[in-house]
Coordinates of C-alpha atoms and ligand atoms in Angstrom, one line a residue:
M1 CA -47.3 -38.2 1.7
S2 CA -44.5 -38.5 4.3
K3 CA -44.9 -41.0 7.2
R4 CA -45.9 -39.5 10.5
I5 CA -43.6 -40.9 13.2
F6 CA -43.6 -40.3 16.9
V7 CA -40.4 -40.9 18.9
I8 CA -41.2 -41.3 22.5
G9 CA -38.3 -40.3 24.8
G10 CA -35.6 -37.9 23.6
G11 CA -32.5 -39.5 25.0
A12 CA -29.5 -40.8 23.0
A13 CA -31.6 -43.6 21.3
G14 CA -34.6 -41.4 20.7
M15 CA -32.7 -38.5 19.2
C16 CA -30.8 -40.9 17.0
A17 CA -34.0 -42.6 15.8
A18 CA -35.6 -39.2 15.1
I19 CA -32.6 -38.0 13.0
Y20 CA -32.5 -41.2 10.9
A21 CA -36.2 -41.2 10.3
A22 CA -36.2 -37.5 9.4
R23 CA -33.2 -37.9 7.1
N24 CA -35.4 -40.5 5.3
G25 CA -38.1 -37.9 4.7
A26 CA -40.5 -38.8 7.6
D27 CA -42.5 -36.2 9.4
V28 CA -41.1 -36.8 13.0
T29 CA -42.2 -35.6 16.4
I30 CA -40.4 -36.3 19.7
L31 CA -42.5 -36.6 22.8
E32 CA -40.3 -35.9 25.9
K33 CA -41.2 -35.9 29.5
N34 CA -38.4 -33.6 30.6
D35 CA -38.0 -29.9 29.7
R36 CA -35.0 -30.7 27.5
L37 CA -33.5 -33.5 25.4
G38 CA -30.6 -35.7 26.3
K39 CA -30.4 -35.0 30.0
K40 CA -28.8 -38.3 30.8
L41 CA -26.5 -38.2 27.8
S42 CA -25.1 -34.8 29.1
M43 CA -24.1 -36.6 32.3
T44 CA -22.3 -39.5 30.7
G45 CA -18.7 -40.4 31.1
N46 CA -18.3 -37.9 34.0
G47 CA -19.5 -35.2 31.6
R48 CA -17.1 -36.4 28.9
C49 CA -19.4 -38.9 27.1
N50 CA -17.7 -42.2 26.2
L51 CA -19.5 -42.7 22.9
T52 CA -18.3 -46.1 21.9
N53 CA -15.2 -48.3 22.0
L54 CA -12.9 -49.6 19.2
D55 CA -12.8 -53.0 21.0
M56 CA -16.4 -53.9 20.2
R57 CA -17.6 -57.5 20.8
E58 CA -21.0 -59.0 21.4
E59 CA -19.7 -60.8 24.5
Y60 CA -19.4 -57.4 26.2
Y61 CA -23.3 -57.4 26.4
N62 CA -25.6 -59.5 28.6
L63 CA -25.9 -63.2 27.8
S64 CA -29.5 -62.9 26.6
A65 CA -28.5 -60.3 24.1
R66 CA -25.3 -61.6 22.6
A67 CA -26.6 -63.6 19.7
R68 CA -28.8 -60.7 18.5
M69 CA -26.0 -58.1 19.2
K70 CA -23.7 -59.8 16.6
E71 CA -26.4 -59.1 14.0
W72 CA -27.2 -55.6 15.2
L73 CA -23.6 -54.5 15.5
G74 CA -23.1 -55.9 12.0
I75 CA -25.8 -53.5 10.8
Y76 CA -24.6 -50.4 12.8
G77 CA -21.2 -50.7 14.5
V78 CA -18.5 -48.5 15.9
E79 CA -17.5 -47.0 12.6
D80 CA -21.1 -46.0 12.0
V81 CA -21.3 -44.2 15.3
I82 CA -18.1 -42.3 14.4
C83 CA -19.5 -41.4 10.9
F84 CA -22.8 -40.4 12.5
M85 CA -20.9 -38.0 14.9
K86 CA -18.9 -36.7 11.9
S87 CA -22.2 -36.0 10.1
L88 CA -23.2 -33.9 13.1
G89 CA -20.0 -32.0 13.1
V90 CA -18.7 -33.8 16.2
V91 CA -14.9 -34.5 16.1
V92 CA -14.1 -37.6 18.1
K93 CA -10.8 -38.9 19.6
S94 CA -9.7 -42.3 20.9
E95 CA -8.2 -42.8 24.3
D96 CA -6.8 -46.3 24.2
G97 CA -9.8 -47.2 22.0
Y98 CA -12.4 -45.5 24.2
I99 CA -14.1 -42.9 21.9
Y100 CA -14.9 -39.5 23.2
P101 CA -15.9 -36.2 21.6
A102 CA -12.7 -34.2 21.1
S103 CA -14.3 -31.3 23.0
G104 CA -14.2 -33.4 26.1
Q105 CA -17.8 -32.3 26.8
A106 CA -20.9 -34.5 26.6
Q107 CA -23.0 -31.4 26.2
T108 CA -21.5 -30.7 22.8
V109 CA -22.9 -34.1 21.6
V110 CA -26.3 -33.2 23.0
N111 CA -26.1 -29.8 21.3
A112 CA -25.1 -31.4 18.0
L113 CA -28.0 -33.9 18.0
K114 CA -30.4 -31.1 18.9
N115 CA -29.1 -28.8 16.1
E116 CA -29.6 -31.6 13.6
I117 CA -33.1 -32.3 15.0
D118 CA -33.9 -28.6 14.5
R119 CA -32.3 -28.5 11.1
L120 CA -34.4 -31.5 9.9
G121 CA -37.6 -29.8 11.2
V122 CA -38.3 -32.4 13.8
E123 CA -41.0 -31.2 16.2
V124 CA -40.2 -31.6 19.9
I125 CA -43.0 -31.6 22.5
Y126 CA -41.6 -31.2 26.0
N127 CA -43.0 -31.9 29.4
Q128 CA -45.3 -34.6 27.9
Q129 CA -45.5 -37.9 29.7
F130 CA -46.3 -40.8 27.4
K131 CA -49.0 -43.0 28.9
A132 CA -50.2 -45.5 26.3
V133 CA -50.2 -46.6 22.7
S134 CA -52.9 -48.6 20.9
R135 CA -54.2 -49.5 17.5
C136 CA -56.0 -46.6 15.8
D137 CA -59.2 -47.3 13.9
D138 CA -59.7 -43.9 12.1
G139 CA -58.8 -45.5 8.7
R140 CA -55.8 -43.1 8.2
Y141 CA -53.3 -43.7 11.0
K142 CA -52.1 -47.0 12.5
L143 CA -51.5 -45.8 16.1
L144 CA -53.1 -43.8 18.8
I145 CA -50.6 -42.3 21.3
K146 CA -51.8 -41.0 24.7
T147 CA -50.0 -38.7 27.0
A148 CA -51.2 -37.5 30.4
T149 CA -53.1 -34.6 28.7
D150 CA -53.3 -35.2 24.9
E151 CA -53.8 -37.8 22.1
Y152 CA -51.8 -38.0 18.9
R153 CA -52.2 -40.2 15.8
A154 CA -49.2 -41.6 14.0
D155 CA -48.2 -44.2 11.3
E156 CA -45.3 -45.5 13.4
C157 CA -43.8 -44.9 16.8
V158 CA -40.4 -45.6 18.4
I159 CA -40.5 -46.2 22.1
S160 CA -37.2 -45.1 23.6
T161 CA -38.1 -44.1 27.2
G162 CA -34.9 -45.6 28.7
S163 CA -34.6 -47.4 32.0
L164 CA -34.7 -46.8 35.7
S165 CA -31.0 -45.9 36.1
G166 CA -29.7 -42.5 37.2
A167 CA -33.3 -41.6 38.1
K168 CA -33.2 -38.6 40.3
S169 CA -31.9 -35.9 37.9
T170 CA -33.1 -37.5 34.6
L171 CA -36.7 -38.5 35.4
S172 CA -35.8 -42.0 34.3
T173 CA -38.6 -43.8 36.2
G174 CA -39.0 -46.8 33.9
D175 CA -42.5 -45.7 32.7
G176 CA -41.9 -47.5 29.4
Y177 CA -41.7 -51.0 31.0
Y178 CA -45.3 -50.7 32.3
I179 CA -46.6 -49.2 29.1
C180 CA -45.0 -51.9 27.0
S181 CA -46.3 -54.6 29.3
Q182 CA -49.8 -53.2 28.8
I183 CA -49.5 -53.9 25.1
G184 CA -48.4 -57.5 25.7
M185 CA -44.6 -57.2 25.8
N186 CA -42.7 -59.5 28.1
I187 CA -40.6 -57.6 30.6
K188 CA -37.5 -59.4 31.9
K189 CA -37.0 -58.6 35.6
T190 CA -34.9 -55.5 36.0
Y191 CA -31.9 -54.8 38.3
P192 CA -29.6 -51.9 38.6
A193 CA -26.2 -52.6 36.8
L194 CA -22.9 -50.8 36.5
V195 CA -23.3 -50.1 40.2
G196 CA -21.5 -50.4 43.5
F197 CA -22.5 -52.5 46.5
K198 CA -23.0 -52.0 50.2
V199 CA -21.3 -54.6 52.4
D200 CA -22.8 -56.5 55.3
P201 CA -23.0 -54.0 58.3
E202 CA -20.9 -56.5 60.3
E203 CA -17.9 -56.0 58.0
M204 CA -15.1 -53.7 59.4
M205 CA -14.6 -51.0 56.8
P206 CA -12.1 -48.1 56.7
E207 CA -13.5 -44.8 58.0
N208 CA -11.4 -42.8 55.5
G209 CA -12.0 -44.9 52.4
V210 CA -9.4 -46.4 50.0
R211 CA -8.8 -46.0 46.3
T212 CA -6.3 -48.5 45.0
I213 CA -5.5 -50.8 42.1
A214 CA -6.7 -54.3 42.9
E215 CA -8.0 -57.5 41.5
I216 CA -11.5 -58.3 42.8
S217 CA -13.3 -61.6 42.5
F218 CA -16.9 -62.4 43.3
T219 CA -18.1 -65.7 44.6
L220 CA -21.6 -67.0 45.0
G221 CA -21.1 -69.3 48.0
N222 CA -17.8 -71.0 46.8
E223 CA -18.4 -70.6 43.1
A224 CA -16.4 -67.9 41.3
I225 CA -18.7 -65.8 39.1
A226 CA -16.6 -62.8 38.0
T227 CA -13.1 -61.4 38.3
E228 CA -12.1 -57.9 37.4
Y229 CA -9.0 -55.7 37.7
G230 CA -8.7 -51.9 38.1
E231 CA -9.1 -49.0 40.5
L232 CA -11.2 -50.1 43.4
Q233 CA -12.9 -47.7 45.8
I234 CA -13.6 -48.9 49.3
T235 CA -15.8 -46.7 51.4
K236 CA -17.0 -47.0 55.0
D237 CA -20.1 -48.9 53.9
G238 CA -19.3 -50.5 50.5
I239 CA -17.2 -51.0 47.4
S240 CA -17.4 -49.4 44.0
G241 CA -15.1 -48.3 41.1
I242 CA -14.7 -49.6 37.6
P243 CA -13.9 -53.3 38.5
V244 CA -16.9 -53.5 40.8
M245 CA -19.2 -51.8 38.2
Q246 CA -18.0 -54.2 35.5
A247 CA -18.7 -57.3 37.6
S248 CA -22.0 -55.9 38.9
R249 CA -23.9 -56.9 35.8
E250 CA -23.1 -60.6 36.6
I251 CA -23.7 -60.5 40.3
V252 CA -26.4 -58.0 41.1
R253 CA -29.4 -60.3 40.8
F254 CA -27.8 -62.8 43.3
V255 CA -27.1 -59.9 45.7
E256 CA -30.6 -58.5 45.5
E257 CA -32.0 -62.0 46.0
K258 CA -30.0 -62.1 49.2
K259 CA -27.9 -65.0 48.1
P260 CA -24.4 -65.3 49.7
V261 CA -22.2 -63.2 47.4
Y262 CA -18.7 -62.3 48.5
A263 CA -16.0 -59.9 47.1
V264 CA -12.5 -61.3 47.5
I265 CA -9.9 -58.5 47.1
N266 CA -6.3 -59.0 46.1
F267 CA -4.3 -55.9 46.8
F268 CA -1.2 -57.4 45.1
P269 CA -2.6 -58.4 41.7
D270 CA 0.7 -58.2 40.0
Y271 CA 2.3 -60.9 42.2
D272 CA 1.9 -64.6 41.5
D273 CA 2.0 -67.1 44.4
E274 CA 5.8 -67.4 44.2
D275 CA 6.5 -63.7 44.0
F276 CA 4.2 -63.0 46.9
K277 CA 5.8 -65.7 49.0
S278 CA 9.2 -64.2 48.3
L279 CA 7.8 -60.7 49.2
K280 CA 6.4 -62.1 52.5
N281 CA 9.8 -63.6 53.3
D282 CA 11.5 -60.3 52.7
M283 CA 8.9 -58.7 55.0
L284 CA 9.3 -61.3 57.7
R285 CA 13.0 -60.6 57.9
L286 CA 12.0 -57.2 59.3
K287 CA 10.2 -58.8 62.3
D288 CA 11.9 -57.2 65.2
N289 CA 10.8 -54.8 68.0
R290 CA 8.9 -52.5 65.7
T291 CA 5.1 -52.1 66.0
L292 CA 2.7 -53.7 63.5
A293 CA 1.9 -50.3 62.1
E294 CA 5.6 -49.7 61.5
F295 CA 6.0 -53.1 60.0
L296 CA 3.2 -52.6 57.5
N297 CA 4.0 -49.0 56.8
G298 CA 5.6 -49.4 53.4
F299 CA 3.8 -52.6 52.5
A300 CA 0.5 -51.2 51.3
N301 CA -1.8 -48.1 51.4
S302 CA -2.2 -47.0 55.1
N303 CA -6.0 -47.2 54.9
V304 CA -5.7 -50.8 53.6
N305 CA -3.4 -51.6 56.5
D306 CA -5.9 -50.2 59.0
M307 CA -8.7 -52.2 57.4
V308 CA -6.8 -55.5 57.5
L309 CA -5.7 -55.0 61.1
S310 CA -9.1 -53.9 62.4
R311 CA -10.7 -56.9 60.6
M312 CA -8.2 -59.2 62.3
K313 CA -8.9 -57.4 65.6
L314 CA -5.2 -56.6 65.9
S315 CA -3.8 -53.4 67.4
P316 CA -1.4 -51.4 65.3
T317 CA 0.7 -50.8 68.4
M318 CA 1.4 -54.5 69.0
R319 CA 5.1 -55.3 68.9
M320 CA 6.2 -57.7 66.1
K321 CA 8.3 -59.6 68.6
N322 CA 5.1 -60.7 70.3
I323 CA 3.6 -62.0 67.0
S324 CA 4.5 -65.5 65.8
V325 CA 6.0 -66.0 62.3
S326 CA 2.9 -67.9 61.2
M327 CA 0.6 -65.1 62.5
A328 CA 2.6 -62.5 60.6
D329 CA 2.4 -64.7 57.6
C330 CA -1.3 -64.9 58.0
I331 CA -1.6 -61.1 58.3
L332 CA 0.2 -60.7 55.0
D333 CA -1.9 -63.3 53.3
N334 CA -5.0 -61.2 54.0
Y335 CA -3.7 -58.7 51.5
R336 CA -4.4 -61.2 48.7
N337 CA -7.6 -62.6 50.1
L338 CA -9.7 -60.0 51.8
K339 CA -13.3 -61.3 51.9
L340 CA -16.3 -59.0 52.2
K341 CA -20.0 -60.1 52.2
L342 CA -22.2 -58.0 50.0
S343 CA -25.6 -57.0 51.2
E344 CA -27.3 -54.9 48.5
S345 CA -26.5 -52.7 45.5
Y346 CA -26.5 -48.9 45.8
G347 CA -29.7 -49.0 43.7
Y348 CA -31.0 -47.6 40.4
Q349 CA -30.3 -44.1 41.4
A350 CA -26.6 -44.8 41.6
S351 CA -26.5 -47.2 38.6
Q352 CA -25.5 -46.3 35.1
V353 CA -27.7 -48.9 33.4
T354 CA -30.5 -51.3 34.1
T355 CA -30.2 -54.9 33.2
G356 CA -33.4 -56.6 32.1
G357 CA -36.3 -54.9 30.2
V358 CA -38.4 -55.6 27.1
S359 CA -37.6 -59.2 26.1
L360 CA -35.7 -59.4 22.8
G361 CA -38.0 -62.3 21.8
D362 CA -40.7 -59.6 21.3
V363 CA -38.8 -57.7 18.6
G364 CA -37.7 -58.5 15.1
S365 CA -34.3 -57.7 13.5
D366 CA -35.6 -54.2 12.7
L367 CA -36.6 -53.7 16.4
S368 CA -40.4 -53.7 15.5
Y369 CA -42.8 -55.1 18.0
K370 CA -44.3 -58.2 16.4
K371 CA -47.8 -57.9 17.9
L372 CA -48.6 -54.3 17.3
P373 CA -47.5 -53.2 13.8
G374 CA -46.0 -49.7 13.7
V375 CA -44.4 -49.9 17.1
Y376 CA -40.6 -50.1 17.4
L377 CA -38.2 -50.0 20.4
A378 CA -34.8 -48.5 20.9
G379 CA -32.3 -48.0 23.6
E380 CA -32.0 -49.2 27.2
I381 CA -35.7 -50.0 27.5
L382 CA -34.8 -53.3 25.8
D383 CA -33.1 -56.2 27.6
V384 CA -29.6 -55.1 26.4
D385 CA -26.9 -53.8 28.7
G386 CA -23.2 -53.6 28.2
R387 CA -20.0 -53.2 30.1
C388 CA -18.6 -49.7 31.1
G389 CA -16.6 -48.2 28.2
G390 CA -19.0 -46.8 25.6
Y391 CA -21.0 -50.0 25.1
N392 CA -24.3 -48.7 26.3
L393 CA -24.2 -45.6 24.1
Q394 CA -23.2 -47.8 21.2
W395 CA -26.4 -49.7 21.8
A396 CA -28.4 -46.5 22.0
F397 CA -27.1 -45.4 18.6
T398 CA -27.3 -48.9 17.0
S399 CA -30.9 -49.4 18.1
G400 CA -31.9 -45.8 17.4
S401 CA -30.6 -45.9 13.9
I402 CA -32.1 -49.3 13.1
A403 CA -35.5 -48.5 14.6
G404 CA -35.6 -44.9 13.1
T405 CA -34.7 -46.2 9.7
A406 CA -37.1 -49.1 9.7
A407 CA -40.0 -47.0 10.9
S408 CA -39.4 -44.5 8.1
I409 CA -39.3 -46.9 5.1
Ligands
FAD1 C1 -24.1 -41.2 35.2 C2 -24.1 -42.0 34.0 C3 -23.0 -42.1 33.2 C4 -23.0 -42.9 32.0 N1 -21.9 -42.9 31.2 C5 -21.9 -43.6 30.0 C6 -20.8 -43.5 29.1 O1 -19.9 -42.7 29.3 N2 -20.9 -44.3 28.0 C7 -22.0 -45.2 27.8 O2 -21.9 -45.9 26.8 N3 -23.0 -45.2 28.6 C8 -23.1 -44.4 29.7 N4 -24.2 -44.4 30.5 C9 -25.4 -45.2 30.1 C10 -26.1 -44.4 29.0 O3 -26.3 -43.1 29.4 C11 -27.5 -45.0 28.7 O4 -27.4 -46.4 28.4 C12 -28.2 -44.3 27.5 O5 -28.3 -42.9 27.8 C13 -29.5 -44.9 27.3 O6 -30.2 -44.1 26.3 P1 -31.7 -44.2 26.1 O7 -32.0 -43.2 25.0 O8 -32.2 -45.6 25.9 O9 -32.3 -43.7 27.4 P2 -32.3 -42.2 28.1 O10 -31.0 -41.5 27.7 O11 -32.5 -42.4 29.6 O12 -33.5 -41.4 27.4 C14 -34.8 -41.8 27.7 C15 -35.6 -40.5 27.5 O13 -37.0 -40.8 27.6 C16 -37.7 -39.8 28.4 N5 -38.9 -40.5 29.0 C17 -38.9 -41.4 30.0 N6 -40.2 -41.7 30.2 C18 -41.0 -41.0 29.4 C19 -42.4 -40.9 29.2 N7 -43.2 -41.6 29.9 N8 -42.8 -40.0 28.3 C20 -41.9 -39.2 27.5 N9 -40.6 -39.3 27.7 C21 -40.1 -40.2 28.6 C22 -36.6 -39.4 29.4 O14 -36.9 -38.2 30.0 C23 -35.3 -39.4 28.6 O15 -35.1 -38.2 27.9 C24 -24.2 -43.6 31.6 C25 -25.3 -43.6 32.5 C26 -25.3 -42.8 33.6 C27 -26.6 -42.7 34.5

């Protein structure tokens, strides 16, 4: 008789687990709280779905996961995701190593997963909120699964209820953390990650916002904790963009604990000290009767200029002849060293992933929960989070395939 498996949560990890289990001949049911599968997946990569990345390394995941990721990526890595997509009829393309569906549409990936789920005869029960799992003592099944309204019996179950991130439209309310803690799992404190930050309300920020390439370093007190390069977005109350999101995983816990975390922005990342000194000397030769605004006009983005001047409490109409050389030098130095105090993250709602979750110490290599036989975990509910660039969906597929396969054999 085929094994009866419940997959709880039909996101990327759950759909993948269901497919691998059903392909092995198991009788699979997905329990989904939403009225459709893969809601978050359909929003990924700005609707384009960055599936994985050819530059795959365990160090792109959180420190507590790295040692285990080496093993798990060895079992199911980038090529396996690409083959999996191929098996679903999804053609993929690489953009500098970032792997996307060739359709350019995340929804086509969701549709392909759903078509395979239907083809394999997997039952999907929608609008059902999983509430608890416990040992079953009816002599036939191992597990009793409870939802808000019903009870189900199963041989095995895969819990893949995701995280707290992107909550509003996806119903990702982190239910799984509580349910897992009820059956004895250790939950590592969670924080939003791949997220932007608000700055201290005292900081002078540009009204119109700035989008520019920059290097951005983060310090805890005086200690440097992360440096990233890329397109930075500065708004009137905070900072975001890829370099901020990448660093957010390292710094968010300090910010949320109200420790003194600063962002130090270098708007001239391609200049070393010597180059910048020579650039400044060229600029200082222009120091005549023109206004500060005219002086800085061609130097950097006008919104950056406004931001630097307002932070230094200087009027753009000041005449350069009234500004000393050392002061002008100091103004220009600000463009490589603009310091902002961070106050809080933009929160789970705005974040792409959650750092923390079910401790990896609770699961075996096959992602089974050691203390309740028959229970497996997959996806973001576990304490695994990766950089931006396809690393989180890679984990969803890696963990989904490992848990779904192990549950079915
Ligand atoms: C805006 C955005 C863009 C992103 N872009 C990318 C990207 O391009 N590349 C990338 O690698 N990663 C990206 N991510 C991250 C990636 O989407 C997640 O890491 C991944 O979807 C996690 O998969 P999961 O299956 O673990 O969780 P989810 O996809 O969140 O699925 C969990 C499922 O469980 C269901 N559920 C929850 N609680 C219950 C319950 N109690 N009972 C029943 N069902 C329940 C939910 O409704 C959901 O369907 C992005 C995230 C966001 C928010």
